[in-house]
Amino acid sequence: MTALTVPMKQSMKNRFIPPTSAWLTLAVFVLFALAVPRFATFGNIENVLRIASILCIVACGQAIVLILGGIEFSFGSSVALASIMTVLMLPDLGVAGGFAAGAGVILLVGALNGALIARFDLPPFLVTLGMLMAVAGFAATLAGGLPIDAPLTDAFTWPARGRVGGVPVPIIAAVLSLIALYGLLTHTHIGRLWYLVGANSEAARLSGIRVRLTIFAGYIVASGFCALASVILTSRVGSGQPGLAPNLPFETIAACAIGGIPLSGGQGRASQVLCGVLIIAMMNNAVVLLNLPVAYQQLMMAAVILGTVVLQRASAPIQVMWHLLARRGGSQ
Amino acid sequence: MTTYVAPVFEVQGVAKHYGATCALRDASLRLFPGRVHALLGENGAGKSTMVKIIVGAIQHEQGATTIDGSAVRFRSVQEAIAAGIIPIYQHLSLFPHLSIIENLSAFSYGSTRSLSAKSATISRQEAETWLKAVGLDLDPETPVEALSLGERQLVEIARGLGQKCKVLVLDEPTAALTQEEAERLFGVVRTLCSQQTAVLFISHKFDEIDALADDVTVLRDGRTVIDGEPRANLTRTDLVRAMLGEAVDIAIRDLPPPGDVTVRASRLQLHANSSPFDVAVRAGEIVGLAGLVGSGVLELASALAGARSAVSGTLKVGERAIPLGDRGRAVAAGIGYVPSDRHAEGLFPMLTALQNASASIIKSFSTHGILHREVESESILPWLQRLKLHPFQPDLQAGNFSGGNQQKLLISRSLSLPQLRALIVLEPTRGVDIAARETIHEAIIEAARNGAAVVLASSDLDEVMALSHRILVVRHGNVECELPWGAGRAALMQSLAGRAAA
């Protein structure tokens, strides 16, 4: 077997291929930096990152579900329910307990989604869409239809407005989420199983993988990211709101798609989530800086989603070629 | 030679690249009316690319194609069909939820400009005529999903016959057919030929080429190496040499005598109306399973692998009982499994070759939920080398490999099990070229030599006869009889057809 060690070493080289979305992100940044006044200032970039952080954290969860070949809509109302639950529990449980109660509710919704999808082979689209509506109805009933204000103590506003070493807490949370997603996907057992089940669930079953458990775990971990985001979101708005972030699931799916994660499952990387989120955040920011009507934001978003999906599709053969050339160079 | 007849379709010096890979360099092919033209070549030789160019699915970069002497360049499959080039694909392209008659109308749905599906649907009589032409006596309203795999293939061919067919392209048409259905198909092809249709026939099976082909073209490495020679002028050795570029040695088996019983299925009942039976496979023994389509042979094999549940019965590996249909426990007990449908049941096309091969042993290279990818490479790469994965790029997506190399990945997945006690292989070399076939056979024999109990289920009788210590013949969901090694083809055919029992 000693003769086999040489090609083994070689195969470990050249693992990194720059994704199309990374170039795209760079291009968007350079374009806006040149064309949009006040875009490339330190204060503005920090602002962009802080606003993008919630989207980024939830998109990490969405990415896991997409890799599994599923989709998750219920984030849209579960963050609303969590905010209400947090505010209602504040008097009894204190700040930490309130946030934990809100996060717990989201984990519960995730577990319920996972159980229905994994155990009964129900389509994720319908299960999570149904859950989105059910949870929205429940949240509205619980709140009586109106936002409930929370006492704005320092501890309560810390997740949204605090700083650690000068860096805003939401940005730290988003970076940690991305690192956690990267670690889960590339360095853990369960992450590998998500890819296998998402790529071909029947082949995964026949390879001896517990497909249902893998799916169940995926929805719970995904809701964990959403739970983290809900803490920051509730802290930022300072109240329990039945209509808190209805577009969240769609924005996270858009971010993943723009980053190049296909909705067909089995593929997706943390770097793609980052790129997709950054592109959306920079665009929204540019619209504000240029004083364009908000409607432009939606039109631009639509154009970017369609444009990047087409671009990703067209660049797939180039990626394969890049891989082959890189390999050839590496083995010489 | 047919030099005085003009070719109905001609391909001259075409080239085609996919990214950095060159699929065709300089390939030519001439099809004559009324003749069956066999196209041969290893996987990766460019056969599929050639076929795709002919049927208009892709466009070539250099070279020319002509139909009836005038240059033509199909931009879509629709254009090719309109010109009379009718493809019958290796992977069935029927719509399972629609009825036979709707499937037969698919081409006219594709070309109609009317919004009404009804006006494009062919008449019932027409449908029945087409079905009769391929020897099927079925109600055209039957949904296609109710048909056997063999029947579906014939429906697909019937659909092709309904068109004004100048060239019929049959891409491995018999892969899923029983012997009887294949014979029926050959009859249909000969009838068509007598009506001046040109037939392009792609197959890996020499028996079929002997039975059917008038002319032969061989591709190797994207080039035409034998250009339309009459079949009668060539021996099988000539063909194999042309395909491989060198002579192949067939491995001679010298397995030690089998050991103790490793896999035991007791009172196994596959269907509600079949009777229970026992199967025992010893360590180091290769047991062949033979049976026609629908006989239950694949069900039996997958039940032995714990991949499929059964009505009743028990499955044991050594002393360890495995619940039927619990593939997770079966893998833990060391049962490797190579499923029959590579794409639906085996491959993770967008994951890397390495990740495909390691799918069953992830636990062995993870501790406390953390993966150790260097251990993964160390345990998998030797297998990929031994199976001569080509190109040897473990980080390339599995979907980019040829069929034979994808199959090698699935076999590595089983062979790499830390304690491989049993290996259940279904159709290991379907649609696989000769060189890969040799490698895969050697790997199966090697697994038996190392003490695994091997079960080999294949519709390729030559394969089953060459590799098995004994052959179990499956009919109607039962093990009908057992044949010892060297029983001969005639005896096997007879028990398959059930004449001995009658």
PDB file of C-alpha atoms in Angstrom, chain A residues 42-303:
ATOM      1  CA  PHE A  42     -16.680  52.429   7.536  1.00  0.00           C
ATOM      2  CA  GLY A  43     -19.892  53.557   9.224  1.00  0.00           C
ATOM      3  CA  ASN A  44     -22.056  52.504   6.295  1.00  0.00           C
ATOM      4  CA  ILE A  45     -20.433  49.106   5.951  1.00  0.00           C
ATOM      5  CA  GLU A  46     -20.942  48.414   9.641  1.00  0.00           C
ATOM      6  CA  ASN A  47     -24.560  49.469   9.213  1.00  0.00           C
ATOM      7  CA  VAL A  48     -24.994  47.124   6.236  1.00  0.00           C
ATOM      8  CA  LEU A  49     -23.520  44.227   8.166  1.00  0.00           C
ATOM      9  CA  ARG A  50     -25.652  44.881  11.240  1.00  0.00           C
ATOM     10  CA  ILE A  51     -28.859  44.996   9.257  1.00  0.00           C
ATOM     11  CA  ALA A  52     -27.827  41.880   7.321  1.00  0.00           C
ATOM     12  CA  SER A  53     -26.999  39.877  10.431  1.00  0.00           C
ATOM     13  CA  ILE A  54     -30.523  38.600  11.154  1.00  0.00           C
ATOM     14  CA  LEU A  55     -31.033  37.586   7.539  1.00  0.00           C
ATOM     15  CA  CYS A  56     -27.645  35.888   7.646  1.00  0.00           C
ATOM     16  CA  ILE A  57     -28.353  33.845  10.777  1.00  0.00           C
ATOM     17  CA  VAL A  58     -31.738  32.617   9.559  1.00  0.00           C
ATOM     18  CA  ALA A  59     -30.315  31.913   6.081  1.00  0.00           C
ATOM     19  CA  CYS A  60     -27.808  29.552   7.736  1.00  0.00           C
ATOM     20  CA  GLY A  61     -30.770  27.494   8.951  1.00  0.00           C
ATOM     21  CA  GLN A  62     -32.527  27.752   5.604  1.00  0.00           C
ATOM     22  CA  ALA A  63     -29.363  26.477   3.889  1.00  0.00           C
ATOM     23  CA  ILE A  64     -29.426  23.284   5.958  1.00  0.00           C
ATOM     24  CA  VAL A  65     -33.037  22.655   5.017  1.00  0.00           C
ATOM     25  CA  LEU A  66     -32.312  23.361   1.334  1.00  0.00           C
ATOM     26  CA  ILE A  67     -29.334  20.959   1.382  1.00  0.00           C
ATOM     27  CA  LEU A  68     -31.738  18.341   2.748  1.00  0.00           C
ATOM     28  CA  GLY A  69     -33.895  18.932  -0.314  1.00  0.00           C
ATOM     29  CA  GLY A  70     -36.559  20.657   1.793  1.00  0.00           C
ATOM     30  CA  ILE A  71     -37.713  24.233   2.299  1.00  0.00           C
ATOM     31  CA  GLU A  72     -38.718  26.134   5.432  1.00  0.00           C
ATOM     32  CA  PHE A  73     -41.460  28.801   5.391  1.00  0.00           C
ATOM     33  CA  SER A  74     -42.521  28.753   9.031  1.00  0.00           C
ATOM     34  CA  PHE A  75     -39.604  31.014  10.112  1.00  0.00           C
ATOM     35  CA  GLY A  76     -41.842  33.891   8.985  1.00  0.00           C
ATOM     36  CA  SER A  77     -44.356  33.509  11.778  1.00  0.00           C
ATOM     37  CA  SER A  78     -42.344  31.594  14.356  1.00  0.00           C
ATOM     38  CA  VAL A  79     -40.118  34.625  15.000  1.00  0.00           C
ATOM     39  CA  ALA A  80     -43.338  36.599  15.604  1.00  0.00           C
ATOM     40  CA  LEU A  81     -44.616  34.006  18.050  1.00  0.00           C
ATOM     41  CA  ALA A  82     -41.223  33.955  19.742  1.00  0.00           C
ATOM     42  CA  SER A  83     -41.253  37.730  20.214  1.00  0.00           C
ATOM     43  CA  ILE A  84     -44.697  37.583  21.808  1.00  0.00           C
ATOM     44  CA  MET A  85     -43.736  34.655  24.001  1.00  0.00           C
ATOM     45  CA  THR A  86     -40.572  36.460  25.128  1.00  0.00           C
ATOM     46  CA  VAL A  87     -42.445  39.621  26.094  1.00  0.00           C
ATOM     47  CA  LEU A  88     -45.225  37.696  27.861  1.00  0.00           C
ATOM     48  CA  MET A  89     -42.724  35.680  29.872  1.00  0.00           C
ATOM     49  CA  LEU A  90     -40.493  38.640  30.815  1.00  0.00           C
ATOM     50  CA  PRO A  91     -42.259  39.452  34.123  1.00  0.00           C
ATOM     51  CA  ASP A  92     -42.066  35.845  35.345  1.00  0.00           C
ATOM     52  CA  LEU A  93     -38.811  34.539  33.902  1.00  0.00           C
ATOM     53  CA  GLY A  94     -36.662  37.627  33.558  1.00  0.00           C
ATOM     54  CA  VAL A  95     -34.762  38.673  30.432  1.00  0.00           C
ATOM     55  CA  ALA A  96     -32.750  35.496  29.890  1.00  0.00           C
ATOM     56  CA  GLY A  97     -35.734  33.289  30.670  1.00  0.00           C
ATOM     57  CA  GLY A  98     -37.949  35.278  28.331  1.00  0.00           C
ATOM     58  CA  PHE A  99     -35.524  34.965  25.450  1.00  0.00           C
ATOM     59  CA  ALA A 100     -35.113  31.260  26.207  1.00  0.00           C
ATOM     60  CA  ALA A 101     -38.896  30.793  26.140  1.00  0.00           C
ATOM     61  CA  GLY A 102     -39.086  32.508  22.749  1.00  0.00           C
ATOM     62  CA  ALA A 103     -36.236  30.431  21.369  1.00  0.00           C
ATOM     63  CA  GLY A 104     -37.812  27.292  22.796  1.00  0.00           C
ATOM     64  CA  VAL A 105     -41.039  27.969  20.916  1.00  0.00           C
ATOM     65  CA  ILE A 106     -39.119  28.156  17.629  1.00  0.00           C
ATOM     66  CA  LEU A 107     -37.292  24.896  18.363  1.00  0.00           C
ATOM     67  CA  LEU A 108     -40.665  23.310  19.079  1.00  0.00           C
ATOM     68  CA  VAL A 109     -42.056  24.489  15.727  1.00  0.00           C
ATOM     69  CA  GLY A 110     -38.923  23.169  14.006  1.00  0.00           C
ATOM     70  CA  ALA A 111     -39.252  19.816  15.731  1.00  0.00           C
ATOM     71  CA  LEU A 112     -42.904  19.593  14.732  1.00  0.00           C
ATOM     72  CA  ASN A 113     -42.013  20.386  11.093  1.00  0.00           C
ATOM     73  CA  GLY A 114     -39.217  17.824  11.151  1.00  0.00           C
ATOM     74  CA  ALA A 115     -41.412  15.167  12.707  1.00  0.00           C
ATOM     75  CA  LEU A 116     -44.238  15.646  10.192  1.00  0.00           C
ATOM     76  CA  ILE A 117     -41.862  15.688   7.214  1.00  0.00           C
ATOM     77  CA  ALA A 118     -39.618  12.836   8.338  1.00  0.00           C
ATOM     78  CA  ARG A 119     -42.126  10.510   9.944  1.00  0.00           C
ATOM     79  CA  PHE A 120     -45.002  10.820   7.503  1.00  0.00           C
ATOM     80  CA  ASP A 121     -43.075  11.627   4.317  1.00  0.00           C
ATOM     81  CA  LEU A 122     -45.099  14.806   3.844  1.00  0.00           C
ATOM     82  CA  PRO A 123     -43.854  17.417   1.342  1.00  0.00           C
ATOM     83  CA  PRO A 124     -41.799  20.093   3.202  1.00  0.00           C
ATOM     84  CA  PHE A 125     -43.353  22.836   1.086  1.00  0.00           C
ATOM     85  CA  LEU A 126     -46.860  22.096   2.351  1.00  0.00           C
ATOM     86  CA  VAL A 127     -45.924  21.241   5.934  1.00  0.00           C
ATOM     87  CA  THR A 128     -43.933  24.423   6.546  1.00  0.00           C
ATOM     88  CA  LEU A 129     -46.421  26.585   4.636  1.00  0.00           C
ATOM     89  CA  GLY A 130     -49.214  25.181   6.788  1.00  0.00           C
ATOM     90  CA  MET A 131     -47.100  25.742   9.875  1.00  0.00           C
ATOM     91  CA  LEU A 132     -46.422  29.351   8.786  1.00  0.00           C
ATOM     92  CA  MET A 133     -50.166  30.017   8.776  1.00  0.00           C
ATOM     93  CA  ALA A 134     -50.972  28.034  11.911  1.00  0.00           C
ATOM     94  CA  VAL A 135     -48.247  29.733  13.944  1.00  0.00           C
ATOM     95  CA  ALA A 136     -49.248  33.169  12.601  1.00  0.00           C
ATOM     96  CA  GLY A 137     -52.824  32.518  13.707  1.00  0.00           C
ATOM     97  CA  PHE A 138     -51.676  31.335  17.104  1.00  0.00           C
ATOM     98  CA  ALA A 139     -49.410  34.358  17.564  1.00  0.00           C
ATOM     99  CA  ALA A 140     -52.195  36.782  16.648  1.00  0.00           C
ATOM    100  CA  THR A 141     -54.586  35.079  19.070  1.00  0.00           C
ATOM    101  CA  LEU A 142     -52.018  35.150  21.854  1.00  0.00           C
ATOM    102  CA  ALA A 143     -51.224  38.838  21.363  1.00  0.00           C
ATOM    103  CA  GLY A 144     -54.817  39.883  20.765  1.00  0.00           C
ATOM    104  CA  GLY A 145     -53.802  41.324  17.408  1.00  0.00           C
ATOM    105  CA  LEU A 146     -51.696  44.201  18.745  1.00  0.00           C
ATOM    106  CA  PRO A 147     -47.970  44.566  19.531  1.00  0.00           C
ATOM    107  CA  ILE A 148     -47.112  44.156  23.218  1.00  0.00           C
ATOM    108  CA  ASP A 149     -44.391  46.502  24.427  1.00  0.00           C
ATOM    109  CA  ALA A 150     -41.532  45.251  26.539  1.00  0.00           C
ATOM    110  CA  PRO A 151     -39.752  47.251  29.271  1.00  0.00           C
ATOM    111  CA  LEU A 152     -36.560  48.330  27.517  1.00  0.00           C
ATOM    112  CA  THR A 153     -33.873  47.476  30.051  1.00  0.00           C
ATOM    113  CA  ASP A 154     -30.183  47.414  29.108  1.00  0.00           C
ATOM    114  CA  ALA A 155     -30.131  43.632  29.358  1.00  0.00           C
ATOM    115  CA  PHE A 156     -33.105  43.371  26.998  1.00  0.00           C
ATOM    116  CA  THR A 157     -31.623  45.606  24.319  1.00  0.00           C
ATOM    117  CA  TRP A 158     -28.099  44.157  24.577  1.00  0.00           C
ATOM    118  CA  PRO A 159     -28.550  41.417  21.883  1.00  0.00           C
ATOM    119  CA  ALA A 160     -29.494  44.065  19.304  1.00  0.00           C
ATOM    120  CA  ARG A 161     -27.545  47.130  20.421  1.00  0.00           C
ATOM    121  CA  GLY A 162     -24.702  45.826  22.560  1.00  0.00           C
ATOM    122  CA  ARG A 163     -21.078  45.726  21.519  1.00  0.00           C
ATOM    123  CA  VAL A 164     -18.282  43.348  22.409  1.00  0.00           C
ATOM    124  CA  GLY A 165     -14.820  44.780  21.847  1.00  0.00           C
ATOM    125  CA  GLY A 166     -16.421  47.502  19.750  1.00  0.00           C
ATOM    126  CA  VAL A 167     -18.149  45.079  17.410  1.00  0.00           C
ATOM    127  CA  PRO A 168     -21.960  45.016  17.414  1.00  0.00           C
ATOM    128  CA  VAL A 169     -23.381  41.818  18.964  1.00  0.00           C
ATOM    129  CA  PRO A 170     -25.595  40.936  15.935  1.00  0.00           C
ATOM    130  CA  ILE A 171     -22.545  40.945  13.658  1.00  0.00           C
ATOM    131  CA  ILE A 172     -20.678  38.668  16.070  1.00  0.00           C
ATOM    132  CA  ALA A 173     -23.690  36.341  16.200  1.00  0.00           C
ATOM    133  CA  ALA A 174     -23.891  36.249  12.392  1.00  0.00           C
ATOM    134  CA  VAL A 175     -20.186  35.469  12.030  1.00  0.00           C
ATOM    135  CA  LEU A 176     -20.448  32.722  14.658  1.00  0.00           C
ATOM    136  CA  SER A 177     -23.493  31.324  12.851  1.00  0.00           C
ATOM    137  CA  LEU A 178     -21.586  31.168   9.574  1.00  0.00           C
ATOM    138  CA  ILE A 179     -18.647  29.471  11.275  1.00  0.00           C
ATOM    139  CA  ALA A 180     -21.029  27.030  12.958  1.00  0.00           C
ATOM    140  CA  LEU A 181     -22.720  26.293   9.620  1.00  0.00           C
ATOM    141  CA  TYR A 182     -19.337  25.787   7.941  1.00  0.00           C
ATOM    142  CA  GLY A 183     -18.247  23.447  10.716  1.00  0.00           C
ATOM    143  CA  LEU A 184     -21.504  21.495  10.678  1.00  0.00           C
ATOM    144  CA  LEU A 185     -21.494  21.037   6.918  1.00  0.00           C
ATOM    145  CA  THR A 186     -17.860  20.126   6.389  1.00  0.00           C
ATOM    146  CA  HIS A 187     -16.628  18.642   9.652  1.00  0.00           C
ATOM    147  CA  THR A 188     -19.498  16.797  11.274  1.00  0.00           C
ATOM    148  CA  HIS A 189     -21.149  13.449  10.794  1.00  0.00           C
ATOM    149  CA  ILE A 190     -24.662  14.903  10.703  1.00  0.00           C
ATOM    150  CA  GLY A 191     -23.612  17.520   8.109  1.00  0.00           C
ATOM    151  CA  ARG A 192     -22.373  14.812   5.760  1.00  0.00           C
ATOM    152  CA  LEU A 193     -25.631  12.926   6.249  1.00  0.00           C
ATOM    153  CA  TRP A 194     -27.631  16.038   5.272  1.00  0.00           C
ATOM    154  CA  TYR A 195     -25.800  16.180   1.951  1.00  0.00           C
ATOM    155  CA  LEU A 196     -26.281  12.471   1.280  1.00  0.00           C
ATOM    156  CA  VAL A 197     -29.986  12.470   2.157  1.00  0.00           C
ATOM    157  CA  GLY A 198     -30.575  15.653   0.169  1.00  0.00           C
ATOM    158  CA  ALA A 199     -28.719  14.325  -2.869  1.00  0.00           C
ATOM    159  CA  ASN A 200     -30.586  11.016  -3.035  1.00  0.00           C
ATOM    160  CA  SER A 201     -32.607   9.876  -0.053  1.00  0.00           C
ATOM    161  CA  GLU A 202     -33.207   6.367  -1.388  1.00  0.00           C
ATOM    162  CA  ALA A 203     -29.498   5.849  -2.020  1.00  0.00           C
ATOM    163  CA  ALA A 204     -28.840   7.168   1.481  1.00  0.00           C
ATOM    164  CA  ARG A 205     -31.280   4.673   2.984  1.00  0.00           C
ATOM    165  CA  LEU A 206     -29.684   1.822   1.068  1.00  0.00           C
ATOM    166  CA  SER A 207     -26.258   2.959   2.273  1.00  0.00           C
ATOM    167  CA  GLY A 208     -27.472   2.330   5.816  1.00  0.00           C
ATOM    168  CA  ILE A 209     -28.232   5.929   6.799  1.00  0.00           C
ATOM    169  CA  ARG A 210     -31.157   6.693   9.149  1.00  0.00           C
ATOM    170  CA  VAL A 211     -32.879   9.046   6.738  1.00  0.00           C
ATOM    171  CA  ARG A 212     -35.760  10.090   9.006  1.00  0.00           C
ATOM    172  CA  LEU A 213     -33.549  10.913  11.949  1.00  0.00           C
ATOM    173  CA  THR A 214     -31.271  12.909   9.640  1.00  0.00           C
ATOM    174  CA  ILE A 215     -34.176  14.990   8.325  1.00  0.00           C
ATOM    175  CA  PHE A 216     -35.615  15.492  11.818  1.00  0.00           C
ATOM    176  CA  ALA A 217     -32.256  16.667  13.137  1.00  0.00           C
ATOM    177  CA  GLY A 218     -31.852  19.021  10.168  1.00  0.00           C
ATOM    178  CA  TYR A 219     -35.121  20.865  10.839  1.00  0.00           C
ATOM    179  CA  ILE A 220     -34.300  21.197  14.532  1.00  0.00           C
ATOM    180  CA  VAL A 221     -30.800  22.576  13.920  1.00  0.00           C
ATOM    181  CA  ALA A 222     -32.225  24.934  11.282  1.00  0.00           C
ATOM    182  CA  SER A 223     -34.769  26.244  13.787  1.00  0.00           C
ATOM    183  CA  GLY A 224     -31.896  26.711  16.247  1.00  0.00           C
ATOM    184  CA  PHE A 225     -30.394  29.341  13.926  1.00  0.00           C
ATOM    185  CA  CYS A 226     -33.819  30.960  13.614  1.00  0.00           C
ATOM    186  CA  ALA A 227     -34.150  30.962  17.414  1.00  0.00           C
ATOM    187  CA  LEU A 228     -30.852  32.829  17.745  1.00  0.00           C
ATOM    188  CA  ALA A 229     -32.041  35.409  15.203  1.00  0.00           C
ATOM    189  CA  SER A 230     -35.358  35.811  17.014  1.00  0.00           C
ATOM    190  CA  VAL A 231     -33.548  36.892  20.176  1.00  0.00           C
ATOM    191  CA  ILE A 232     -31.786  39.704  18.294  1.00  0.00           C
ATOM    192  CA  LEU A 233     -34.926  40.638  16.390  1.00  0.00           C
ATOM    193  CA  THR A 234     -37.124  40.797  19.509  1.00  0.00           C
ATOM    194  CA  SER A 235     -34.462  42.807  21.288  1.00  0.00           C
ATOM    195  CA  ARG A 236     -34.266  45.216  18.362  1.00  0.00           C
ATOM    196  CA  VAL A 237     -38.014  45.887  18.036  1.00  0.00           C
ATOM    197  CA  GLY A 238     -38.524  45.857  21.799  1.00  0.00           C
ATOM    198  CA  SER A 239     -41.975  44.351  21.619  1.00  0.00           C
ATOM    199  CA  GLY A 240     -43.971  41.222  20.850  1.00  0.00           C
ATOM    200  CA  GLN A 241     -45.385  41.659  17.355  1.00  0.00           C
ATOM    201  CA  PRO A 242     -47.791  39.288  15.568  1.00  0.00           C
ATOM    202  CA  GLY A 243     -46.610  40.558  12.167  1.00  0.00           C
ATOM    203  CA  LEU A 244     -42.899  40.760  12.940  1.00  0.00           C
ATOM    204  CA  ALA A 245     -41.004  39.536   9.848  1.00  0.00           C
ATOM    205  CA  PRO A 246     -43.405  37.980   7.374  1.00  0.00           C
ATOM    206  CA  ASN A 247     -40.887  38.085   4.504  1.00  0.00           C
ATOM    207  CA  LEU A 248     -38.095  36.374   6.394  1.00  0.00           C
ATOM    208  CA  PRO A 249     -38.475  32.895   4.813  1.00  0.00           C
ATOM    209  CA  PHE A 250     -38.591  34.341   1.308  1.00  0.00           C
ATOM    210  CA  GLU A 251     -35.580  36.578   1.882  1.00  0.00           C
ATOM    211  CA  THR A 252     -33.559  33.672   3.279  1.00  0.00           C
ATOM    212  CA  ILE A 253     -34.488  31.456   0.332  1.00  0.00           C
ATOM    213  CA  ALA A 254     -33.558  34.330  -1.999  1.00  0.00           C
ATOM    214  CA  ALA A 255     -30.219  34.787  -0.223  1.00  0.00           C
ATOM    215  CA  CYS A 256     -29.399  31.087  -0.568  1.00  0.00           C
ATOM    216  CA  ALA A 257     -30.462  31.052  -4.225  1.00  0.00           C
ATOM    217  CA  ILE A 258     -28.430  34.163  -5.027  1.00  0.00           C
ATOM    218  CA  GLY A 259     -25.455  32.547  -3.319  1.00  0.00           C
ATOM    219  CA  GLY A 260     -25.875  29.623  -5.671  1.00  0.00           C
ATOM    220  CA  ILE A 261     -27.492  26.948  -3.498  1.00  0.00           C
ATOM    221  CA  PRO A 262     -29.852  24.994  -5.766  1.00  0.00           C
ATOM    222  CA  LEU A 263     -33.297  24.199  -4.373  1.00  0.00           C
ATOM    223  CA  SER A 264     -32.941  20.614  -5.564  1.00  0.00           C
ATOM    224  CA  GLY A 265     -30.932  19.535  -2.529  1.00  0.00           C
ATOM    225  CA  GLY A 266     -27.574  17.920  -1.883  1.00  0.00           C
ATOM    226  CA  GLN A 267     -25.541  21.067  -2.491  1.00  0.00           C
ATOM    227  CA  GLY A 268     -24.716  24.258  -0.629  1.00  0.00           C
ATOM    228  CA  ARG A 269     -21.886  25.871   1.352  1.00  0.00           C
ATOM    229  CA  ALA A 270     -21.606  28.424   4.126  1.00  0.00           C
ATOM    230  CA  SER A 271     -19.657  30.747   1.811  1.00  0.00           C
ATOM    231  CA  GLN A 272     -22.629  30.780  -0.552  1.00  0.00           C
ATOM    232  CA  VAL A 273     -24.945  31.879   2.263  1.00  0.00           C
ATOM    233  CA  LEU A 274     -22.541  34.708   3.101  1.00  0.00           C
ATOM    234  CA  CYS A 275     -22.344  35.881  -0.523  1.00  0.00           C
ATOM    235  CA  GLY A 276     -26.110  35.788  -1.038  1.00  0.00           C
ATOM    236  CA  VAL A 277     -26.767  37.708   2.174  1.00  0.00           C
ATOM    237  CA  LEU A 278     -24.115  40.323   1.368  1.00  0.00           C
ATOM    238  CA  ILE A 279     -25.473  40.906  -2.139  1.00  0.00           C
ATOM    239  CA  ILE A 280     -29.003  41.446  -0.824  1.00  0.00           C
ATOM    240  CA  ALA A 281     -27.804  43.685   2.009  1.00  0.00           C
ATOM    241  CA  MET A 282     -25.619  45.849  -0.256  1.00  0.00           C
ATOM    242  CA  MET A 283     -28.450  46.235  -2.732  1.00  0.00           C
ATOM    243  CA  ASN A 284     -30.979  47.282  -0.116  1.00  0.00           C
ATOM    244  CA  ASN A 285     -28.461  49.741   1.277  1.00  0.00           C
ATOM    245  CA  ALA A 286     -27.668  51.211  -2.139  1.00  0.00           C
ATOM    246  CA  VAL A 287     -31.365  51.821  -2.785  1.00  0.00           C
ATOM    247  CA  VAL A 288     -31.580  53.766   0.474  1.00  0.00           C
ATOM    248  CA  LEU A 289     -28.397  55.759  -0.179  1.00  0.00           C
ATOM    249  CA  LEU A 290     -29.535  56.683  -3.674  1.00  0.00           C
ATOM    250  CA  ASN A 291     -32.929  57.782  -2.331  1.00  0.00           C
ATOM    251  CA  LEU A 292     -34.761  55.492  -4.729  1.00  0.00           C
ATOM    252  CA  PRO A 293     -38.375  54.479  -4.039  1.00  0.00           C
ATOM    253  CA  VAL A 294     -38.694  51.284  -1.965  1.00  0.00           C
ATOM    254  CA  ALA A 295     -40.466  49.598  -4.882  1.00  0.00           C
ATOM    255  CA  TYR A 296     -37.110  49.678  -6.717  1.00  0.00           C
ATOM    256  CA  GLN A 297     -35.719  47.470  -4.002  1.00  0.00           C
ATOM    257  CA  GLN A 298     -38.136  44.668  -4.901  1.00  0.00           C
ATOM    258  CA  LEU A 299     -37.555  45.058  -8.622  1.00  0.00           C
ATOM    259  CA  MET A 300     -33.793  44.952  -8.123  1.00  0.00           C
ATOM    260  CA  MET A 301     -34.114  41.927  -5.884  1.00  0.00           C
ATOM    261  CA  ALA A 302     -36.158  40.132  -8.541  1.00  0.00           C
ATOM    262  CA  ALA A 303     -33.602  40.979 -11.227  1.00  0.00           C
TER     263      ALA A 303
END
